[in-house]
């Protein structure tokens, strides 16, 4: 059977702020619409965060999530993946509230504590709509993205064991793969393992082909045929690295969480446009895309009938 490529689309995230693009979805209505359009364009997994509908500030509030999750579910059979990375304003308990309530098929799980610098985005912009935006970006200078062994154990127990949620293991550096291997060795994580290699975050590994090859080589050594990988390149690295991932036997992640542009100097009008763009690349490589049910089978997911929304 030929392999099928899973397209994950990360719809809004908590990294970009509203002034950076008028197309970044903020309200539950915007998030639902762009999510449904991205699924219809070919994304089989949607990675979701929520925002305060008035201000666009990242929100961990399960009530806000519940304003868009049922709408997406009613309109598509896409796999829902809820972030546990949350945003800079949240502690780990906050970060897992929505996924605990919604019991989604998937959730993200960040595999190491690290710096996460967003402050370079302050350069050259003074026209902020909300005063929180520059303050938020500046605060990343002193922010620690906390994902200790204890945090990871909590998320595995509260979401994985309790709810049957499986994970997008976000690995921003080579050491994160060894942390993942540690949990596999302890029997707390079982295959099929879905690793998201994250390249280009300030504080993580740089976005270049050599680093991607090294991440894959290391994962091959640690996990053999027990894992599948996907690649997220931050900002302008998104499409080149996703294309490399596809050519290397992996899966791809796109979406406005990771990159606001469609090409140099052109803001993406929505998430679906990025899904269509990576589909052109996959088509050029004669690669078939995975449907949501293909993704469920490949990743051993529990099924859309076992979520709580
Ligand atoms: N924003 C991405 C670089 C999460 O939500 O768990 C990483 C991310 C984290 O998606
Ligand atoms: Zn995220």
mmCIF file with all atom_site columns, N, CA, C and O and ligand atoms in Angstrom, residues 15 47 49 83 85 108 110 116 170 172 201 253 257, ligand 1:
data_model
loop_
_atom_site.group_PDB
_atom_site.id
_atom_site.type_symbol
_atom_site.label_atom_id
_atom_site.label_alt_id
_atom_site.label_comp_id
_atom_site.label_asym_id
_atom_site.label_entity_id
_atom_site.label_seq_id
_atom_site.pdbx_PDB_ins_code
_atom_site.Cartn_x
_atom_site.Cartn_y
_atom_site.Cartn_z
_atom_site.occupancy
_atom_site.B_iso_or_equiv
_atom_site.pdbx_formal_charge
_atom_site.auth_seq_id
_atom_site.auth_comp_id
_atom_site.auth_asym_id
_atom_site.auth_atom_id
_atom_site.pdbx_PDB_model_num
ATOM   1  N N  . UNK A 1 15  ? 0.955  32.589 18.712 1.00 0.00 ? 15  UNK A N  1
ATOM   2  C CA . UNK A 1 15  ? 2.242  33.222 18.438 1.00 0.00 ? 15  UNK A CA 1
ATOM   3  C C  . UNK A 1 15  ? 2.034  34.544 17.699 1.00 0.00 ? 15  UNK A C  1
ATOM   4  O O  . UNK A 1 15  ? 2.596  35.577 18.058 1.00 0.00 ? 15  UNK A O  1
ATOM   5  N N  . UNK A 1 47  ? -5.082 21.465 14.081 1.00 0.00 ? 47  UNK A N  1
ATOM   6  C CA . UNK A 1 47  ? -4.466 21.780 15.381 1.00 0.00 ? 47  UNK A CA 1
ATOM   7  C C  . UNK A 1 47  ? -5.054 23.121 15.827 1.00 0.00 ? 47  UNK A C  1
ATOM   8  O O  . UNK A 1 47  ? -4.943 24.124 15.123 1.00 0.00 ? 47  UNK A O  1
ATOM   9  N N  . UNK A 1 49  ? -6.126 26.227 18.712 1.00 0.00 ? 49  UNK A N  1
ATOM   10 C CA . UNK A 1 49  ? -6.048 27.073 19.908 1.00 0.00 ? 49  UNK A CA 1
ATOM   11 C C  . UNK A 1 49  ? -7.306 27.954 19.898 1.00 0.00 ? 49  UNK A C  1
ATOM   12 O O  . UNK A 1 49  ? -8.007 28.031 18.897 1.00 0.00 ? 49  UNK A O  1
ATOM   13 N N  . UNK A 1 83  ? -4.397 22.016 21.213 1.00 0.00 ? 83  UNK A N  1
ATOM   14 C CA . UNK A 1 83  ? -3.083 22.367 21.758 1.00 0.00 ? 83  UNK A CA 1
ATOM   15 C C  . UNK A 1 83  ? -3.054 22.215 23.275 1.00 0.00 ? 83  UNK A C  1
ATOM   16 O O  . UNK A 1 83  ? -4.001 22.607 23.962 1.00 0.00 ? 83  UNK A O  1
ATOM   17 N N  . UNK A 1 85  ? 0.016  23.323 24.333 1.00 0.00 ? 85  UNK A N  1
ATOM   18 C CA . UNK A 1 85  ? 1.089  24.319 24.449 1.00 0.00 ? 85  UNK A CA 1
ATOM   19 C C  . UNK A 1 85  ? 0.507  25.656 24.900 1.00 0.00 ? 85  UNK A C  1
ATOM   20 O O  . UNK A 1 85  ? 1.175  26.455 25.544 1.00 0.00 ? 85  UNK A O  1
ATOM   21 N N  . UNK A 1 108 ? -1.630 18.262 21.287 1.00 0.00 ? 108 UNK A N  1
ATOM   22 C CA . UNK A 1 108 ? -0.174 18.430 21.169 1.00 0.00 ? 108 UNK A CA 1
ATOM   23 C C  . UNK A 1 108 ? 0.465  18.153 22.520 1.00 0.00 ? 108 UNK A C  1
ATOM   24 O O  . UNK A 1 108 ? -0.175 18.286 23.564 1.00 0.00 ? 108 UNK A O  1
ATOM   25 N N  . UNK A 1 110 ? 4.334  19.067 24.085 1.00 0.00 ? 110 UNK A N  1
ATOM   26 C CA . UNK A 1 110 ? 5.644  19.683 23.831 1.00 0.00 ? 110 UNK A CA 1
ATOM   27 C C  . UNK A 1 110 ? 6.700  19.005 24.695 1.00 0.00 ? 110 UNK A C  1
ATOM   28 O O  . UNK A 1 110 ? 6.525  18.854 25.897 1.00 0.00 ? 110 UNK A O  1
ATOM   29 N N  . UNK A 1 116 ? 11.455 30.747 24.032 1.00 0.00 ? 116 UNK A N  1
ATOM   30 C CA . UNK A 1 116 ? 10.551 30.821 22.869 1.00 0.00 ? 116 UNK A CA 1
ATOM   31 C C  . UNK A 1 116 ? 10.430 32.314 22.536 1.00 0.00 ? 116 UNK A C  1
ATOM   32 O O  . UNK A 1 116 ? 9.533  33.008 22.999 1.00 0.00 ? 116 UNK A O  1
ATOM   33 N N  . UNK A 1 170 ? 5.593  17.429 19.916 1.00 0.00 ? 170 UNK A N  1
ATOM   34 C CA . UNK A 1 170 ? 6.287  18.561 19.292 1.00 0.00 ? 170 UNK A CA 1
ATOM   35 C C  . UNK A 1 170 ? 7.728  18.585 19.800 1.00 0.00 ? 170 UNK A C  1
ATOM   36 O O  . UNK A 1 170 ? 7.979  18.753 20.991 1.00 0.00 ? 170 UNK A O  1
ATOM   37 N N  . UNK A 1 172 ? 11.355 20.361 19.309 1.00 0.00 ? 172 UNK A N  1
ATOM   38 C CA . UNK A 1 172 ? 11.973 21.590 18.786 1.00 0.00 ? 172 UNK A CA 1
ATOM   39 C C  . UNK A 1 172 ? 13.485 21.459 18.741 1.00 0.00 ? 172 UNK A C  1
ATOM   40 O O  . UNK A 1 172 ? 14.174 22.416 18.381 1.00 0.00 ? 172 UNK A O  1
ATOM   41 N N  . UNK A 1 201 ? 11.940 27.998 15.445 1.00 0.00 ? 201 UNK A N  1
ATOM   42 C CA . UNK A 1 201 ? 11.518 28.798 16.599 1.00 0.00 ? 201 UNK A CA 1
ATOM   43 C C  . UNK A 1 201 ? 12.776 29.332 17.274 1.00 0.00 ? 201 UNK A C  1
ATOM   44 O O  . UNK A 1 201 ? 13.754 28.596 17.446 1.00 0.00 ? 201 UNK A O  1
ATOM   45 N N  . UNK A 1 253 ? 2.862  20.033 8.089  1.00 0.00 ? 253 UNK A N  1
ATOM   46 C CA . UNK A 1 253 ? 1.951  20.920 8.820  1.00 0.00 ? 253 UNK A CA 1
ATOM   47 C C  . UNK A 1 253 ? 2.040  22.319 8.206  1.00 0.00 ? 253 UNK A C  1
ATOM   48 O O  . UNK A 1 253 ? 3.142  22.838 7.994  1.00 0.00 ? 253 UNK A O  1
ATOM   49 N N  . UNK A 1 257 ? -1.024 29.572 12.206 1.00 0.00 ? 257 UNK A N  1
ATOM   50 C CA . UNK A 1 257 ? -0.285 29.527 13.471 1.00 0.00 ? 257 UNK A CA 1
ATOM   51 C C  . UNK A 1 257 ? 1.215  29.619 13.211 1.00 0.00 ? 257 UNK A C  1
ATOM   52 O O  . UNK A 1 257 ? 1.942  30.242 13.977 1.00 0.00 ? 257 UNK A O  1
HETATM 53 N N1 . LIG B 2 .   ? 3.350  27.209 17.768 1.00 0.00 ? 1   LIG B N1 1
HETATM 54 C C1 . LIG B 2 .   ? 4.169  26.122 17.362 1.00 0.00 ? 1   LIG B C1 1
HETATM 55 C C2 . LIG B 2 .   ? 5.580  26.527 17.072 1.00 0.00 ? 1   LIG B C2 1
HETATM 56 C C3 . LIG B 2 .   ? 1.432  23.793 20.796 1.00 0.00 ? 1   LIG B C3 1
HETATM 57 O O1 . LIG B 2 .   ? 0.415  24.337 20.465 1.00 0.00 ? 1   LIG B O1 1
HETATM 58 O O2 . LIG B 2 .   ? 1.462  22.818 21.549 1.00 0.00 ? 1   LIG B O2 1
HETATM 59 C C4 . LIG B 2 .   ? 4.152  25.018 18.333 1.00 0.00 ? 1   LIG B C4 1
HETATM 60 C C5 . LIG B 2 .   ? 2.826  24.532 18.841 1.00 0.00 ? 1   LIG B C5 1
HETATM 61 C C6 . LIG B 2 .   ? 2.755  24.312 20.291 1.00 0.00 ? 1   LIG B C6 1
HETATM 62 O O3 . LIG B 2 .   ? 1.921  24.268 18.104 1.00 0.00 ? 1   LIG B O3 1
#
